[in-house]
């Protein structure tokens, strides 16, 4: 389909009065669709993309050992809080933060590298909206209105930067366990589309930022949403958008 046809069909899917969205679609590096791309949303777990890029750009030893104390553990997504091992390599904590969206691992990294340093990095690299303002699962801060934030445009750039760090990092996204949103309609169906993505979710919040690869062609999609509707309807929007983009990408072969 043409870029206009894709845009028209995506618009039909997302045009719901019960859904607030920020969205960007790029095909082979060309922006073909944007809507509210600079609007600020609660980031949910997309903020982990900012933490990841900060750490990787410090060029620190990824084999460095971290002692993780269970007394600082938090719940929510992840497995670190369930494991008895206390000594972890930095790259293992990063892998957990991305592939299973581990909140405890994320907080270990925030405590070590510093929230202020991460925000200075974001500002220095042109991220005017994305900010890390609280630790993951900090309900007290959230109750005070303190939250992490990002935009569709900036979260997509963060994903692209992370994937630019090579095969090891890309594998963390390729083995992402939350693949039920943008790639949900075709994932594990036998269709030859590589998916690298990171999701985020919270109360009335659902996000997904993904790269689809077919042959030498790529599609980058960021879809950030806030909605009070039945969550199944929201997830269906992600599935339909992802299917439209994937179908268009395959047609380029």
XYZ file of N, CA and C in Angstrom:
759
model
N 0.844 -1.195 0.000
C 0.000 0.000 0.000
C 0.879 1.245 0.000
N 0.335 2.343 -0.474
C 1.073 3.603 -0.474
C 1.144 4.158 0.943
N 2.042 5.138 1.142
C 2.134 5.766 2.459
C 0.801 6.384 2.865
N 0.100 6.981 1.901
C -1.197 7.590 2.215
C -2.224 6.535 2.611
N -2.213 5.401 1.914
C -3.144 4.334 2.265
C -2.869 3.819 3.672
N -1.588 3.650 4.000
C -1.235 3.213 5.351
C -1.693 4.245 6.373
N -1.435 5.497 6.099
C -1.836 6.570 7.006
C -3.347 6.591 7.205
N -4.087 6.444 6.125
C -5.552 6.454 6.216
C -6.059 5.286 7.057
N -5.475 4.121 6.866
C -5.944 2.937 7.595
C -5.559 3.009 9.072
N -4.366 3.514 9.347
C -3.968 3.694 10.741
C -4.883 4.708 11.420
N -5.200 5.783 10.719
C -6.085 6.812 11.276
C -7.442 6.231 11.632
N -7.971 5.357 10.784
C -9.255 4.706 11.063
C -9.194 3.911 12.361
N -8.084 3.222 12.584
C -7.947 2.360 13.759
C -7.834 3.173 15.047
N -7.078 4.255 15.003
C -6.789 5.001 16.238
C -7.794 6.105 16.526
N -8.690 6.377 15.586
C -9.620 7.495 15.738
C -10.792 7.100 16.633
N -10.531 7.079 17.939
C -11.552 6.740 18.925
C -11.595 7.827 19.989
N -12.806 8.227 20.377
C -12.905 9.294 21.366
C -12.547 8.822 22.769
N -12.379 7.508 22.948
C -12.011 6.976 24.257
C -10.501 6.734 24.383
N -9.738 7.193 23.404
C -8.313 6.892 23.378
C -7.499 8.158 23.116
N -6.580 8.465 24.023
C -5.616 9.544 23.816
C -4.299 8.923 23.388
N -3.754 9.372 22.260
C -2.551 8.727 21.748
C -1.470 9.736 21.375
N -0.237 9.240 21.395
C 0.901 9.878 20.756
C 1.531 8.812 19.883
N 1.838 9.143 18.640
C 2.247 8.081 17.720
C 3.199 8.586 16.651
N 4.142 7.717 16.280
C 5.052 7.949 15.162
C 5.239 6.631 14.425
N 5.223 6.688 13.092
C 5.573 5.533 12.260
C 6.636 5.971 11.268
N 7.745 5.235 11.233
C 8.806 5.472 10.257
C 9.012 4.204 9.436
N 9.112 4.354 8.133
C 9.429 3.241 7.244
C 10.767 3.519 6.589
N 11.727 2.632 6.839
C 13.084 2.803 6.301
C 13.622 4.199 6.576
N 13.368 4.683 7.797
C 13.910 5.963 8.225
C 13.106 7.177 7.825
N 12.033 6.984 7.069
C 11.188 8.093 6.627
C 9.917 8.140 7.471
N 9.633 9.301 8.044
C 8.408 9.447 8.830
C 7.210 9.460 7.889
N 6.284 8.520 8.100
C 5.089 8.453 7.257
C 3.822 8.788 8.034
N 3.917 8.798 9.371
C 2.730 9.129 10.164
C 3.169 9.681 11.508
N 2.530 10.770 11.911
C 2.732 11.341 13.239
C 1.399 11.868 13.757
N 1.170 11.670 15.023
C 0.019 12.288 15.681
C 0.381 12.512 17.146
N 0.287 13.745 17.575
C 0.610 14.094 18.964
C 1.981 13.547 19.370
N 2.910 13.550 18.420
C 4.200 12.896 18.643
C 5.042 13.565 19.725
N 4.769 14.844 20.004
C 5.528 15.566 21.027
C 4.748 15.740 22.323
N 3.544 15.176 22.396
C 2.757 15.270 23.627
C 3.405 14.423 24.721
N 3.384 14.943 25.933
C 4.042 14.268 27.052
C 3.073 13.293 27.721
N 3.556 12.068 27.922
C 2.783 11.004 28.564
C 3.548 10.479 29.777
N 2.828 9.935 30.772
C 3.533 9.137 31.773
C 4.270 8.015 31.043
N 5.535 7.822 31.356
C 6.339 6.906 30.543
C 6.116 5.441 30.867
N 5.640 5.146 32.090
C 5.639 3.759 32.558
C 7.036 3.178 32.306
N 7.128 1.943 31.837
C 8.439 1.300 31.711
C 9.258 1.756 30.515
N 8.720 2.634 29.681
C 9.543 3.177 28.597
C 10.716 3.986 29.138
N 10.633 4.445 30.387
C 11.749 5.197 30.967
C 12.994 4.327 31.061
N 12.819 3.021 31.030
C 13.972 2.115 31.090
C 14.857 2.253 29.861
N 14.291 2.735 28.761
C 15.104 3.011 27.577
C 16.097 4.134 27.858
N 15.683 5.114 28.635
C 16.578 6.219 28.995
C 17.701 5.731 29.901
N 17.347 4.906 30.881
C 18.362 4.352 31.786
C 19.369 3.527 30.998
N 18.874 2.684 30.107
C 19.744 1.826 29.299
C 20.729 2.648 28.482
N 20.233 3.642 27.765
C 21.113 4.442 26.914
C 22.153 5.201 27.729
N 21.748 5.704 28.873
C 22.722 6.393 29.724
C 23.863 5.452 30.094
N 23.530 4.278 30.593
C 24.565 3.337 31.041
C 25.473 2.938 29.881
N 24.884 2.598 28.746
C 25.681 2.156 27.604
C 26.608 3.256 27.107
N 26.147 4.489 27.136
C 26.970 5.588 26.632
C 28.081 6.003 27.599
N 28.046 5.470 28.820
C 29.150 5.735 29.757
C 30.358 4.844 29.467
N 30.166 3.861 28.598
C 31.232 2.932 28.215
C 31.873 2.284 29.443
N 31.031 1.903 30.382
C 31.501 1.211 31.582
C 31.645 -0.274 31.281
N 32.342 -0.979 32.148
C 32.557 -2.416 31.988
C 31.242 -3.147 32.257
N 30.694 -3.783 31.246
C 29.415 -4.480 31.415
C 29.551 -5.752 32.239
N 30.797 -6.172 32.495
C 31.023 -7.328 33.361
C 31.237 -6.924 34.814
N 31.150 -5.635 35.105
C 31.298 -5.164 36.489
C 30.253 -5.832 37.377
N 30.668 -6.185 38.593
C 29.791 -6.901 39.515
C 29.042 -5.932 40.428
N 27.764 -6.219 40.635
C 26.911 -5.436 41.527
C 26.394 -6.345 42.635
N 26.426 -5.851 43.858
C 25.810 -6.561 44.977
C 24.391 -6.024 45.147
N 23.430 -6.909 45.051
C 22.022 -6.525 45.102
C 21.417 -7.006 46.415
N 20.945 -6.074 47.217
C 20.359 -6.410 48.512
C 18.850 -6.561 48.390
N 18.335 -7.655 48.894
C 16.899 -7.920 48.797
C 16.074 -6.931 49.615
N 16.705 -6.232 50.553
C 15.941 -5.290 51.388
C 15.425 -4.106 50.576
N 16.015 -3.894 49.393
C 15.572 -2.791 48.536
C 14.674 -3.255 47.398
N 14.229 -4.499 47.460
C 13.461 -5.056 46.346
C 12.096 -4.389 46.218
N 11.593 -4.388 44.990
C 10.242 -3.891 44.709
C 9.517 -4.924 43.868
N 8.205 -4.806 43.826
C 7.396 -5.752 43.078
C 7.153 -5.298 41.658
N 6.022 -5.726 41.129
C 5.708 -5.412 39.740
C 6.457 -6.320 38.801
N 6.716 -5.826 37.598
C 7.357 -6.642 36.574
C 8.773 -7.020 36.984
N 9.182 -8.225 36.545
C 10.546 -8.662 36.785
C 10.636 -9.910 37.633
N 11.870 -10.410 37.766
C 12.117 -11.651 38.501
C 13.226 -11.504 39.536
N 13.980 -10.419 39.497
C 15.144 -10.282 40.371
C 14.770 -10.417 41.837
N 13.605 -9.890 42.203
C 13.188 -9.931 43.601
C 12.853 -11.342 44.065
N 12.720 -12.282 43.118
C 12.372 -13.664 43.454
C 13.596 -14.563 43.577
N 14.760 -14.063 43.194
C 15.962 -14.885 43.108
C 16.861 -14.659 44.318
N 17.556 -15.725 44.730
C 18.399 -15.646 45.925
C 19.791 -15.103 45.634
N 20.217 -15.164 44.390
C 21.548 -14.677 44.026
C 21.669 -13.184 44.324
N 22.816 -12.773 44.887
C 23.007 -11.369 45.253
C 24.034 -10.652 44.393
N 24.887 -11.390 43.712
C 25.938 -10.776 42.908
C 25.593 -10.915 41.427
N 25.518 -9.772 40.741
C 25.092 -9.760 39.345
C 26.024 -8.888 38.520
N 26.256 -9.314 37.285
C 26.994 -8.465 36.358
C 26.079 -7.351 35.851
N 26.681 -6.224 35.530
C 25.922 -5.085 35.027
C 25.095 -5.466 33.812
N 25.682 -6.211 32.879
C 24.931 -6.563 31.677
C 23.731 -7.447 31.988
N 23.803 -8.232 33.065
C 22.653 -9.048 33.450
C 21.514 -8.173 33.967
N 21.858 -7.152 34.737
C 20.832 -6.233 35.233
C 20.178 -5.474 34.087
N 20.986 -5.059 33.113
C 20.436 -4.371 31.941
C 19.529 -5.298 31.142
N 19.970 -6.540 30.963
C 19.161 -7.508 30.216
C 17.825 -7.756 30.902
N 17.842 -7.883 32.226
C 16.601 -8.078 32.970
C 15.694 -6.859 32.853
N 16.284 -5.676 32.909
C 15.500 -4.442 32.820
C 14.748 -4.356 31.500
N 15.352 -4.853 30.420
C 14.720 -4.763 29.108
C 13.875 -5.987 28.793
N 14.425 -7.172 28.939
C 13.726 -8.365 28.439
C 12.528 -8.764 29.288
N 12.591 -8.514 30.610
C 11.427 -8.802 31.464
C 10.961 -7.548 32.203
N 11.462 -6.391 31.771
C 11.064 -5.090 32.338
C 11.207 -5.063 33.855
N 12.339 -5.562 34.345
C 12.543 -5.762 35.778
C 12.648 -4.425 36.521
N 11.689 -4.178 37.402
C 11.672 -2.925 38.160
C 12.783 -2.859 39.200
N 13.033 -3.965 39.877
C 14.078 -4.001 40.900
C 15.445 -3.738 40.264
N 15.723 -4.398 39.147
C 16.991 -4.174 38.444
C 17.119 -2.713 38.018
N 16.018 -2.141 37.566
C 16.032 -0.731 37.157
C 16.403 0.176 38.319
N 15.828 -0.087 39.477
C 16.114 0.750 40.644
C 17.551 0.591 41.129
N 18.088 -0.616 41.020
C 19.503 -0.825 41.360
C 20.377 0.077 40.494
N 20.058 0.145 39.213
C 20.831 0.970 38.282
C 20.642 2.460 38.562
N 19.410 2.863 38.860
C 19.150 4.271 39.191
C 19.950 4.678 40.427
N 19.941 3.824 41.447
C 20.665 4.133 42.682
C 22.167 4.240 42.441
N 22.681 3.392 41.573
C 24.128 3.374 41.331
C 24.580 4.556 40.478
N 23.868 4.810 39.392
C 24.321 5.821 38.437
C 23.783 7.221 38.738
N 22.659 7.298 39.443
C 22.135 8.596 39.858
C 21.071 9.149 38.933
N 19.930 9.464 39.508
C 18.820 10.023 38.745
C 19.211 11.338 38.076
N 19.926 12.180 38.806
C 20.341 13.463 38.255
C 21.258 13.311 37.062
N 22.175 12.355 37.130
C 23.090 12.120 36.009
C 22.341 11.661 34.769
N 21.351 10.811 34.969
C 20.566 10.318 33.835
C 19.796 11.468 33.189
N 19.224 12.333 34.001
C 18.479 13.473 33.455
C 19.394 14.481 32.766
N 20.580 14.687 33.299
C 21.547 15.571 32.628
C 21.934 15.005 31.271
N 22.100 13.690 31.215
C 22.407 13.016 29.950
C 21.284 13.230 28.943
N 20.051 13.067 29.394
C 18.907 13.251 28.500
C 18.869 14.673 27.953
N 19.039 15.638 28.821
C 19.007 17.037 28.389
C 20.153 17.337 27.424
N 21.338 16.828 27.723
C 22.504 17.088 26.875
C 22.362 16.465 25.497
N 21.547 15.412 25.399
C 21.372 14.718 24.127
C 20.083 15.103 23.412
N 19.495 16.216 23.816
C 18.369 16.768 23.076
C 17.010 16.214 23.419
N 16.913 15.509 24.539
C 15.608 14.998 24.976
C 14.980 16.041 25.903
N 14.129 16.863 25.352
C 13.572 17.981 26.115
C 12.413 17.571 27.009
N 11.793 16.425 26.716
C 10.599 16.012 27.459
C 10.838 14.817 28.370
N 11.637 13.869 27.937
C 11.826 12.634 28.696
C 12.592 12.911 29.984
N 12.008 12.516 31.124
C 12.656 12.724 32.410
C 12.375 11.556 33.363
N 13.421 11.201 34.098
C 13.326 10.216 35.170
C 13.140 10.981 36.471
N 11.941 10.967 37.008
C 11.611 11.766 38.190
C 11.381 10.948 39.450
N 11.269 9.642 39.300
C 11.060 8.785 40.471
C 11.561 7.387 40.155
N 11.783 6.598 41.178
C 12.137 5.202 40.977
C 10.904 4.413 40.545
N 11.150 3.237 40.033
C 10.045 2.368 39.642
C 9.321 1.874 40.892
N 8.006 1.791 40.796
C 7.138 1.304 41.866
C 7.143 2.210 43.102
N 7.498 3.473 42.939
C 7.470 4.428 44.048
C 6.073 5.041 44.118
N 5.198 4.371 44.835
C 3.799 4.802 44.899
C 3.639 6.104 45.677
N 4.533 6.361 46.638
C 4.452 7.609 47.399
C 4.704 8.808 46.491
N 5.742 8.705 45.648
C 6.033 9.796 44.711
C 4.888 9.972 43.728
N 4.366 8.859 43.246
C 3.273 8.917 42.275
C 2.040 9.580 42.878
N 1.771 9.292 44.151
C 0.623 9.899 44.828
C 0.775 11.411 44.951
N 2.017 11.884 44.917
C 2.291 13.324 44.976
C 2.333 13.959 43.589
N 2.031 13.168 42.568
C 2.037 13.691 41.211
C 3.399 13.677 40.546
N 4.363 12.988 41.153
C 5.715 12.894 40.590
C 5.799 11.641 39.734
N 6.069 11.815 38.451
C 6.076 10.656 37.560
C 7.162 10.813 36.504
N 7.533 9.697 35.910
C 8.456 9.686 34.779
C 7.669 9.969 33.508
N 8.285 10.683 32.576
C 7.548 11.128 31.390
C 8.385 10.967 30.125
N 7.673 10.865 28.999
C 8.316 10.813 27.691
C 7.291 11.161 26.624
N 7.720 11.137 25.373
C 6.838 11.356 24.227
C 7.026 10.223 23.235
N 6.110 10.119 22.285
C 6.252 9.097 21.249
C 7.538 9.306 20.454
N 7.794 10.546 20.077
C 8.977 10.842 19.255
C 10.268 10.534 19.997
N 10.342 10.931 21.259
C 11.578 10.722 22.008
C 11.769 9.262 22.389
N 10.697 8.562 22.702
C 10.843 7.147 23.048
C 11.289 6.333 21.841
N 10.825 6.713 20.657
C 11.263 6.014 19.451
C 12.749 6.266 19.200
N 13.184 7.482 19.434
C 14.608 7.791 19.279
C 15.449 7.017 20.290
N 14.957 6.883 21.510
C 15.674 6.120 22.528
C 15.816 4.659 22.131
N 14.761 4.085 21.555
C 14.852 2.701 21.085
C 15.889 2.581 19.983
N 15.856 3.493 19.026
C 16.805 3.460 17.916
C 18.243 3.580 18.412
N 18.475 4.461 19.370
C 19.813 4.616 19.939
C 20.270 3.331 20.617
N 19.373 2.704 21.359
C 19.731 1.471 22.061
C 20.096 0.366 21.076
N 19.300 0.212 20.028
C 19.574 -0.832 19.041
C 20.875 -0.564 18.301
N 21.303 0.679 18.267
C 22.566 1.023 17.634
C 23.784 0.563 18.407
N 23.571 0.023 19.604
C 24.690 -0.442 20.420
C 25.103 -1.879 20.107
N 24.510 -2.489 19.101
C 25.018 -3.777 18.649
C 24.153 -4.973 18.985
N 24.681 -6.150 18.619
C 23.897 -7.382 18.680
C 23.532 -7.798 20.094
N 24.441 -7.610 21.041
C 24.151 -8.030 22.413
C 22.920 -7.300 22.939
N 22.909 -5.990 22.776
C 21.779 -5.191 23.256
C 20.523 -5.510 22.453
N 20.664 -5.674 21.153
C 19.505 -5.989 20.307
C 18.844 -7.288 20.738
N 19.637 -8.252 21.202
C 19.063 -9.528 21.652
C 18.155 -9.335 22.853
N 18.469 -8.357 23.701
C 17.602 -8.116 24.858
C 16.212 -7.688 24.404
N 16.151 -6.924 23.332
C 14.857 -6.493 22.791
C 14.194 -7.596 21.976
N 14.992 -8.350 21.238
C 14.439 -9.445 20.433
C 13.836 -10.526 21.317
N 14.351 -10.660 22.544
C 13.837 -11.649 23.493
C 12.918 -11.019 24.533
N 12.421 -9.841 24.221
C 11.442 -9.157 25.061
C 10.250 -10.082 25.318
N 9.857 -10.200 26.581
C 8.771 -11.115 26.936
C 7.382 -10.520 26.719
N 7.263 -9.206 26.680
C 5.957 -8.562 26.472
C 5.805 -8.215 24.997
N 5.198 -9.124 24.248
C 5.100 -8.969 22.796
C 3.645 -9.087 22.332
N 2.728 -8.699 23.204
C 1.308 -8.888 22.909
C 0.633 -7.621 22.386
N 1.389 -6.538 22.221
C 0.794 -5.276 21.776
C 1.008 -5.084 20.281
N 1.990 -4.297 19.856
C 2.180 -4.057 18.418
C 2.421 -5.343 17.622
N 3.244 -6.281 18.094
C 3.429 -7.512 17.315
C 2.435 -8.617 17.658
N 1.420 -8.307 18.450
C 0.541 -9.343 18.979
C -0.197 -10.169 17.951
N -0.556 -9.579 16.802
C -1.326 -10.311 15.795
C -0.500 -11.319 15.025
N 0.804 -11.098 14.930
C 1.605 -11.974 14.069
C 2.774 -12.649 14.782
N 3.057 -12.273 16.021
C 4.200 -12.856 16.716
C 4.014 -14.361 16.884
N 5.062 -15.114 16.628
C 5.071 -16.573 16.728
C 4.095 -17.234 15.759
N 3.752 -16.535 14.679
C 2.841 -17.111 13.683
C 3.591 -17.728 12.513
N 4.914 -17.651 12.558
C 5.707 -18.175 11.456
C 6.075 -17.131 10.424
N 5.506 -15.929 10.537
C 5.845 -14.847 9.613
C 7.263 -14.364 9.926
N 8.044 -14.165 8.894
C 9.461 -13.850 9.069
C 9.679 -12.351 9.302
N 9.235 -11.884 10.463
C 9.436 -10.492 10.863
C 10.179 -10.484 12.191
N 11.346 -9.855 12.203
C 12.061 -9.675 13.460
C 11.440 -8.509 14.222
N 11.292 -8.685 15.523
C 10.689 -7.650 16.359
C 11.638 -7.299 17.499
N 11.875 -6.018 17.669
C 12.656 -5.494 18.789
C 11.778 -4.441 19.461
N 11.329 -4.694 20.684
C 10.368 -3.757 21.267
C 10.510 -3.605 22.768
N 9.875 -2.570 23.284
C 9.780 -2.320 24.726
C 8.407 -1.745 25.018
N 7.731 -2.375 25.946
C 6.388 -1.936 26.324
C 6.419 -1.152 27.633
N 5.297 -0.546 27.931
C 5.083 0.095 29.221
C 3.601 0.041 29.536
N 3.289 -0.125 30.789
C 1.886 -0.097 31.183
C 1.745 0.355 32.625
N 0.600 0.910 32.904
C 0.257 1.361 34.245
C -1.241 1.567 34.304
N -1.708 2.232 35.338
C -3.137 2.485 35.460
C -3.627 3.342 34.291
N -4.437 2.766 33.424
C -5.013 3.427 32.239
C -3.949 3.807 31.205
N -2.767 3.217 31.317
C -1.648 3.529 30.424
C -1.190 2.266 29.707
N -1.035 2.357 28.390
C -0.420 1.279 27.613
C 0.445 1.894 26.529
N 1.692 1.433 26.444
C 2.627 1.916 25.435
C 3.341 0.734 24.782
N 3.804 0.948 23.567
C 4.738 0.020 22.933
C 5.567 0.797 21.924
N 6.860 0.535 21.934
C 7.791 1.124 20.977
C 8.534 -0.035 20.340
N 8.485 -0.125 19.015
C 8.986 -1.332 18.357
C 9.684 -1.029 17.046
N 10.600 -1.930 16.707
C 11.180 -1.966 15.365
C 10.858 -3.323 14.754
N 10.270 -3.291 13.556
C 10.031 -4.500 12.771
C 11.066 -4.532 11.652
N 11.635 -5.695 11.403
C 12.630 -5.846 10.342
C 12.231 -7.001 9.438
N 12.155 -6.717 8.142
C 11.908 -7.742 7.125
C 12.960 -7.548 6.040
N 13.865 -8.501 5.919
C 14.937 -8.351 4.946
C 15.763 -7.120 5.266
N 15.888 -6.233 4.295
C 16.662 -4.998 4.496
C 15.775 -3.814 4.865
N 14.501 -4.072 5.098
C 13.552 -2.992 5.382
C 13.185 -2.957 6.867
N 12.986 -1.751 7.379
C 12.622 -1.579 8.783
C 11.413 -0.668 8.923
N 10.651 -0.934 9.957
C 9.557 -0.047 10.366
C 9.718 0.221 11.850
N 9.732 1.479 12.225
C 9.806 1.875 13.626
C 8.478 2.506 14.018
N 7.914 2.027 15.118
C 6.592 2.484 15.556
C 6.617 2.798 17.044
N 6.107 3.956 17.401
C 5.864 4.287 18.806
C 4.384 4.599 18.950
N 3.728 3.904 19.866
C 2.318 4.158 20.152
C 2.155 4.254 21.660
N 1.859 5.454 22.128
C 1.647 5.722 23.544
C 0.173 6.058 23.746
N -0.446 5.450 24.763
C -1.883 5.639 24.944
C -2.257 5.847 26.408
N -3.325 6.605 26.584
C -4.017 6.725 27.866
C -5.493 6.538 27.569
N -6.148 5.678 28.341
C -7.562 5.413 28.073
C -8.252 4.867 29.311
N -9.523 5.232 29.467
C -10.347 4.675 30.537
C -11.233 3.553 30.019
N -11.077 3.199 28.748
C -11.903 2.161 28.142
C -11.450 0.775 28.591
N -12.250 -0.222 28.251
C -11.875 -1.613 28.469
C -10.495 -1.846 27.859
N -9.580 -2.395 28.652
C -8.199 -2.540 28.183
C -8.099 -3.450 26.969
N -8.987 -4.407 26.831
C -8.960 -5.275 25.655
C -9.141 -4.471 24.374
N -9.954 -3.436 24.434
C -10.135 -2.580 23.258
C -8.863 -1.808 22.934
N -8.153 -1.386 23.973
C -6.897 -0.665 23.765
C -5.856 -1.590 23.139
N -5.724 -2.794 23.677
C -4.749 -3.752 23.135
C -5.085 -4.095 21.693
N -6.370 -4.154 21.385
C -6.781 -4.446 20.004
C -6.277 -3.359 19.050
N -6.275 -2.116 19.495
C -5.738 -1.026 18.668
C -4.257 -1.265 18.382
N -3.500 -1.628 19.403
C -2.081 -1.939 19.195
C -1.915 -3.063 18.174
N -2.684 -4.136 18.350
C -2.588 -5.281 17.439
C -2.883 -4.883 16.003
N -3.924 -4.078 15.817
C -4.321 -3.682 14.464
C -3.293 -2.755 13.827
N -2.773 -1.813 14.602
C -1.738 -0.917 14.074
C -0.497 -1.718 13.704
N -0.074 -2.603 14.586
C 1.098 -3.420 14.301
C 0.922 -4.269 13.065
N -0.271 -4.833 12.892
C -0.540 -5.655 11.712
C -0.489 -4.824 10.437
N -1.064 -3.638 10.464
C -1.035 -2.765 9.289
C 0.397 -2.418 8.887
N 1.210 -2.073 9.865
C 2.596 -1.702 9.567
C 3.380 -2.906 9.074
N 3.172 -4.057 9.699
C 3.884 -5.265 9.281
C 3.498 -5.675 7.867
N 2.215 -5.597 7.548
C 1.749 -5.941 6.201
C 2.356 -5.004 5.167
N 2.402 -3.726 5.494
C 3.004 -2.753 4.586
C 4.495 -3.023 4.410
N 5.158 -3.389 5.492
C 6.594 -3.666 5.426
C 6.874 -4.876 4.542
N 6.072 -5.916 4.702
C 6.245 -7.112 3.871
C 6.037 -6.806 2.395
N 5.154 -5.868 2.096
C 4.856 -5.528 0.701
C 6.036 -4.865 0.003
N 7.009 -4.375 0.788
C 8.180 -3.735 0.198
C 9.189 -4.746 -0.334
N 9.006 -6.018 0.001
C 9.957 -7.038 -0.458
C 9.800 -7.295 -1.951
